[in-house]
CSV table of C-alpha atoms in Angstrom, one decimal:
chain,number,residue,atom,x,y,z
A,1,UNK,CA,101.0,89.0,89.0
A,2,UNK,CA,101.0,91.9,91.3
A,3,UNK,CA,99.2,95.5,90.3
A,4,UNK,CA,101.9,98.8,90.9
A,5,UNK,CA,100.7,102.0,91.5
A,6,UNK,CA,102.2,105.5,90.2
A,7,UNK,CA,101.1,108.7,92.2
A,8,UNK,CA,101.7,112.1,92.0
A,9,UNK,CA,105.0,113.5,90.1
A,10,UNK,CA,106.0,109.1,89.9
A,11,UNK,CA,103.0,109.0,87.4
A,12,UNK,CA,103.6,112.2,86.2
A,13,UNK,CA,107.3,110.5,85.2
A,14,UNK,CA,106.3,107.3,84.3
A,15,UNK,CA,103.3,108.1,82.0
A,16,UNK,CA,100.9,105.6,83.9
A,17,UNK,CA,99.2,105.5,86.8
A,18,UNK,CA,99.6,101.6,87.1
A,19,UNK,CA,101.2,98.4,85.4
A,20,UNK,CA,101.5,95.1,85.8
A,21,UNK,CA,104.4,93.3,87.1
A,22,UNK,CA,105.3,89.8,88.5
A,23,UNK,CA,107.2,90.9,92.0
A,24,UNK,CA,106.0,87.7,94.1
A,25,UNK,CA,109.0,86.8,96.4
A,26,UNK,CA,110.8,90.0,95.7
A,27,UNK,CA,111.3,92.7,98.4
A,28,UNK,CA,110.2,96.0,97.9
A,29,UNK,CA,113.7,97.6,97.6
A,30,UNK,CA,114.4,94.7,94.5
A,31,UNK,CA,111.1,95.9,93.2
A,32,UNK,CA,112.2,99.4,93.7
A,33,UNK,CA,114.9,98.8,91.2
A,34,UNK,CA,113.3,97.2,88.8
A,35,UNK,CA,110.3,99.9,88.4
A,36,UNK,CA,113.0,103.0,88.5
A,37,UNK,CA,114.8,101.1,85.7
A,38,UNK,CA,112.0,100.2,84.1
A,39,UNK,CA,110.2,103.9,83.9
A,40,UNK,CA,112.9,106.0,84.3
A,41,UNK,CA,112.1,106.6,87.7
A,42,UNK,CA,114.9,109.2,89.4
A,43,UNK,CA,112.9,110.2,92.6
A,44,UNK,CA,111.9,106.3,93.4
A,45,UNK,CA,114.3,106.1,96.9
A,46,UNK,CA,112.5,109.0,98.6
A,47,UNK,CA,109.4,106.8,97.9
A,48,UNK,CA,107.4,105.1,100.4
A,49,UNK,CA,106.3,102.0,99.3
A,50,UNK,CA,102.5,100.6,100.5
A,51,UNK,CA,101.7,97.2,100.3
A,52,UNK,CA,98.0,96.7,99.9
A,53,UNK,CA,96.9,99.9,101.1
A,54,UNK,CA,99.6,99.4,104.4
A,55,UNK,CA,102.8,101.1,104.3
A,56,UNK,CA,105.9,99.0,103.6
A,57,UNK,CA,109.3,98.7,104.6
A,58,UNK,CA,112.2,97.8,102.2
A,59,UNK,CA,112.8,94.5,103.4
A,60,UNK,CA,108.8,93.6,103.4
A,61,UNK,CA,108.6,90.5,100.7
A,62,UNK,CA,106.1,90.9,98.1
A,63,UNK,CA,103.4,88.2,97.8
A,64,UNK,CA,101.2,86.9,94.6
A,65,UNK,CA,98.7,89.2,94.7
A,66,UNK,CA,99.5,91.9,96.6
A,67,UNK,CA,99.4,95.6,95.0
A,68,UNK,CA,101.9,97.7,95.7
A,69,UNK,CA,102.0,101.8,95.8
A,70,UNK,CA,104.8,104.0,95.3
A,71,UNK,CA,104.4,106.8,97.8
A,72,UNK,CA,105.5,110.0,97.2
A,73,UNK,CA,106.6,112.2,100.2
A,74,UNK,CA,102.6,113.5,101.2
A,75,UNK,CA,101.4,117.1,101.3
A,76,UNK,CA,97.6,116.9,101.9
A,77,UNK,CA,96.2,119.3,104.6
B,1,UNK,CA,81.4,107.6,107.2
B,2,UNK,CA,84.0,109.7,109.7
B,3,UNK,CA,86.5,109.8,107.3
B,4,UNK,CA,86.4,111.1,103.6
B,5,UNK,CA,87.6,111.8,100.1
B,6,UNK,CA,85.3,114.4,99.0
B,7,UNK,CA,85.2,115.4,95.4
B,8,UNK,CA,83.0,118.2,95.4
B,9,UNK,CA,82.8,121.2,98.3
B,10,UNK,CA,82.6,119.9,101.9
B,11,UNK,CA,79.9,120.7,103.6
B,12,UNK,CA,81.8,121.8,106.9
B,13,UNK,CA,78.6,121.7,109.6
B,14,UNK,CA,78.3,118.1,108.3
B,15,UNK,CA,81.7,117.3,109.0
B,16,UNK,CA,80.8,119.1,112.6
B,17,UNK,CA,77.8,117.6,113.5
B,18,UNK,CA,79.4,113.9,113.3
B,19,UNK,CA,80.8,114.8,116.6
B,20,UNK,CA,78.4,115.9,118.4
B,21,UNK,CA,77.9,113.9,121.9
B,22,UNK,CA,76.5,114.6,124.8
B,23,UNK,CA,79.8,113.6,126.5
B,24,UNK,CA,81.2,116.5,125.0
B,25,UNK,CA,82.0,120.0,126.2
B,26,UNK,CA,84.0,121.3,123.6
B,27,UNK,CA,83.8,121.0,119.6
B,28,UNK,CA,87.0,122.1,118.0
B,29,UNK,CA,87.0,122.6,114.1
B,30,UNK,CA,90.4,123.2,111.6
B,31,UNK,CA,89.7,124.7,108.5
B,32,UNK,CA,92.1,124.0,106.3
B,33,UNK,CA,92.3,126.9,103.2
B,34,UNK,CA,93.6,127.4,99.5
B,35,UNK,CA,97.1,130.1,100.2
B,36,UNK,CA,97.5,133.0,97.3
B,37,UNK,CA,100.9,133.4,98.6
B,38,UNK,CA,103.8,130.9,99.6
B,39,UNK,CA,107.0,132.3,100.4
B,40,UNK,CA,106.0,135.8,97.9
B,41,UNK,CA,105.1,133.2,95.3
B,42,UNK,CA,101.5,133.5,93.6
B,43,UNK,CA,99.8,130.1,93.5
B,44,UNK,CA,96.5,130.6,91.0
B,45,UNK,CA,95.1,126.9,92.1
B,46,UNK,CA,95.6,123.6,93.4
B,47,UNK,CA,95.6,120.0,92.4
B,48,UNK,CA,95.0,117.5,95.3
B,49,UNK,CA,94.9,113.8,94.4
B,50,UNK,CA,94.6,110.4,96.8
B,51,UNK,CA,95.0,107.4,97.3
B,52,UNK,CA,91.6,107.0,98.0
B,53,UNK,CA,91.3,103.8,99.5
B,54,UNK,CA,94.3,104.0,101.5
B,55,UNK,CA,94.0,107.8,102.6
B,56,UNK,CA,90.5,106.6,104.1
B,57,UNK,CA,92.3,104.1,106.4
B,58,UNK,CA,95.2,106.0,107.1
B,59,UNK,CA,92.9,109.1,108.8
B,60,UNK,CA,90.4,106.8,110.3
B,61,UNK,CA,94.0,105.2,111.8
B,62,UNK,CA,94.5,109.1,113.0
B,63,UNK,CA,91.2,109.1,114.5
B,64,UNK,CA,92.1,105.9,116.5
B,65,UNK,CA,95.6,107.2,117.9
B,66,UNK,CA,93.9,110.2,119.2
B,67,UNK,CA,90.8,108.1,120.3
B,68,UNK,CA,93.2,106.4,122.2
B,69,UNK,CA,95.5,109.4,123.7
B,70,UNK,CA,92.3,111.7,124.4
B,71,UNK,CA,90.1,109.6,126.3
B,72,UNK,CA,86.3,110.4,125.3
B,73,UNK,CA,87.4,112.2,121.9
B,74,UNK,CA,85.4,111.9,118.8
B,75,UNK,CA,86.9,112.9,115.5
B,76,UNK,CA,85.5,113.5,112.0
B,77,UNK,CA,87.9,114.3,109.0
B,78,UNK,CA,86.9,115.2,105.7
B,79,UNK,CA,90.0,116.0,102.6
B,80,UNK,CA,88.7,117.3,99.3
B,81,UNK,CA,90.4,115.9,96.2
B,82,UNK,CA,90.4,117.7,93.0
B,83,UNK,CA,91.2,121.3,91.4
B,84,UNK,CA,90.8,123.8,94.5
B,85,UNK,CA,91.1,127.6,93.5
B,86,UNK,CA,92.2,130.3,96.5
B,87,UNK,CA,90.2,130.6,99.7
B,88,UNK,CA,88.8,126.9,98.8
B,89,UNK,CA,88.6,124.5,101.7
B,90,UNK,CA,90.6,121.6,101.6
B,91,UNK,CA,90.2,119.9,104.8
B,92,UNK,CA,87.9,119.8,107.8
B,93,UNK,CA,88.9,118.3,111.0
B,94,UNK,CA,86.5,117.9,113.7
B,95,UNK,CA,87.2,116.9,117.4
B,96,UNK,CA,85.0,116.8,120.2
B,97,UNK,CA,86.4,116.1,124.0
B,98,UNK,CA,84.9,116.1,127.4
B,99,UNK,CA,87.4,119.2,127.7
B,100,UNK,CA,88.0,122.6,126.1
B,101,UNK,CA,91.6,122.0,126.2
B,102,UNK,CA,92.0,118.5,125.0
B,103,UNK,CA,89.9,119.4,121.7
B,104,UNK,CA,92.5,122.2,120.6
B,105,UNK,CA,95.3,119.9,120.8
B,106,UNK,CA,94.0,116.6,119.6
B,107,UNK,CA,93.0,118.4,116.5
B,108,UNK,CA,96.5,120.2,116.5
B,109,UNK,CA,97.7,116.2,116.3
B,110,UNK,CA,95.1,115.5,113.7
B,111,UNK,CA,96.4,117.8,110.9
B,112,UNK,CA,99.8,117.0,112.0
B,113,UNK,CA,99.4,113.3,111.0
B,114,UNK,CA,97.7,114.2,108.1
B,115,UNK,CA,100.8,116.1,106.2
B,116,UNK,CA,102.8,112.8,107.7
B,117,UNK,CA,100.8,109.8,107.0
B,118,UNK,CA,98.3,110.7,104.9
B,119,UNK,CA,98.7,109.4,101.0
B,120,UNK,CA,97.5,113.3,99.5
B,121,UNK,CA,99.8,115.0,97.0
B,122,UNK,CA,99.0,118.8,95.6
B,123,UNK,CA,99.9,119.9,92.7
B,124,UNK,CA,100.5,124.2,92.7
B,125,UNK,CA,100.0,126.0,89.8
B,126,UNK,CA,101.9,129.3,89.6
B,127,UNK,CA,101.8,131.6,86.6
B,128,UNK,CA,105.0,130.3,85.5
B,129,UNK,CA,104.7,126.9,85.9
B,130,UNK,CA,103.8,124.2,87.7
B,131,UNK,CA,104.9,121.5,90.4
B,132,UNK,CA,103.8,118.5,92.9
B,133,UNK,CA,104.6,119.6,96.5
B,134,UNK,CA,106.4,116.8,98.3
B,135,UNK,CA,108.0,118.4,101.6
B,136,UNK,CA,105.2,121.4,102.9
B,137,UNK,CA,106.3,120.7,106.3
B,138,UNK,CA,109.3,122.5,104.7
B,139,UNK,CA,111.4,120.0,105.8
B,140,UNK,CA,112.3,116.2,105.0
B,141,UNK,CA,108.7,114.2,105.0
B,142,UNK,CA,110.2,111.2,106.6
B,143,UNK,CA,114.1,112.0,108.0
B,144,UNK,CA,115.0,108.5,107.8
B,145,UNK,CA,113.5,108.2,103.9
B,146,UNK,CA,110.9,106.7,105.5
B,147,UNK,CA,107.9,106.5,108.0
B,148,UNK,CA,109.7,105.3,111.6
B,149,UNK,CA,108.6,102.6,113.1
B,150,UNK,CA,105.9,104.2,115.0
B,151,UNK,CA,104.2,105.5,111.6
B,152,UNK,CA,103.5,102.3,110.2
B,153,UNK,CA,100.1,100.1,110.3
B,154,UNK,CA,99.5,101.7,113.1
């Protein structure tokens, strides 16, 4: 199983701040999909994805274990 | 403990004195404040949330590229999390270089980085509503929908 996390206005809209999803062997763009779908997620492409704590590209494949955060565009400072 | 989430009020000398080396000739310090106004528009306070674990990484990662790019440099950053009313601090950045001149700039790069790289989202809170601020650099965070090559793991 792999641990998702939900920040910002993507928690706001999904109504959690994580969930539990089997992604292993997915990419993060198939995983993407699957989450907008799932949560009725309309901002997820402007996302950056991070994959354990590292950001990810689209094409990065996801691995048993590995918990994965949907990044919002950032606006600390 | 350079680099922090702070929950509470930062304590900015502390932030300061992590810096402090004899090397050093110069200690430059951002201060990074709670706006009433944005654009005419009356914010009454601010919600700032992390990714804690990876916000830690990501500005001890800032402290390495300028470490690297300012030879001698130390750096300290601290970014409070939390509900931050006007004139509130939000961050402290703290650079100390050999060099007067090198200090103002690497902490120029510093808060730079930090509105790129750095998982922090705020939340403003007008009198008429409400909204998480995704693009303060007033522009497209990442032009290419995301980080280029040169922002990642680095």
């Amino acid at each position: 199983m792999n641990k998702v996390l939900f920040f910002a206005h993507l928690r706001d809209e999904a109504g959690v701040e994580s969930a539990e999803i089997e992604a292993a062997g997915k990419t993060v763009a198939q995983l993407k999909e699957i989450v907008a779908e799932t949560y009725k997620l309309g901002k997820l492409d402007s996302a950056m994805a991070a994959i354990n704590e590292e950001f990810a590209p689209n094409e990065e494949v996801i691995q048993e274990g590995d918990v994965i955060a949907f990044i919002p565009p950032v606006s600390g400072g | 403990m350079n680099y922090e989430i702070a929950k509470e009020n930062i304590d900015i000398q502390s932030v300061i004195d992590k810096v402090v080396q004899r090397e050093a000739g110069a200690i430059t310090t951002f201060i990074g404040t709670v706006r009433e106004l944005t654009k005419g528009k009356k914010t009454l306070y601010l919600i700032y949330e992390a990714y804690e674990s990876m916000a830690v990484k990501k500005l001890e990662q800032i402290g390495n590229e300028i470490k690297e790019r300012w030879e001698g440099a130390e750096v300290a950053i601290t970014h409070r999390v939390g509900k931050l009313d006007i004139t509130d601090v939000a961050v402290v950045i703290a650079v100390s270089t050999p060099h007067r001149a090198d200090a103002y700039e690497a902490n120029r790069y510093a808060i730079e980085r930090i509105k790129e790289i750095v998982p922090i989202w705020k939340k403003e809170h007008w009198e008429d509503g409400q909204e998480w601020i995704g693009d303060q650099l007033e522009r497209v965070a990442y032009p290419s929908g995301k980080p280029e090559a040169g922002d990642l793991n680095e």
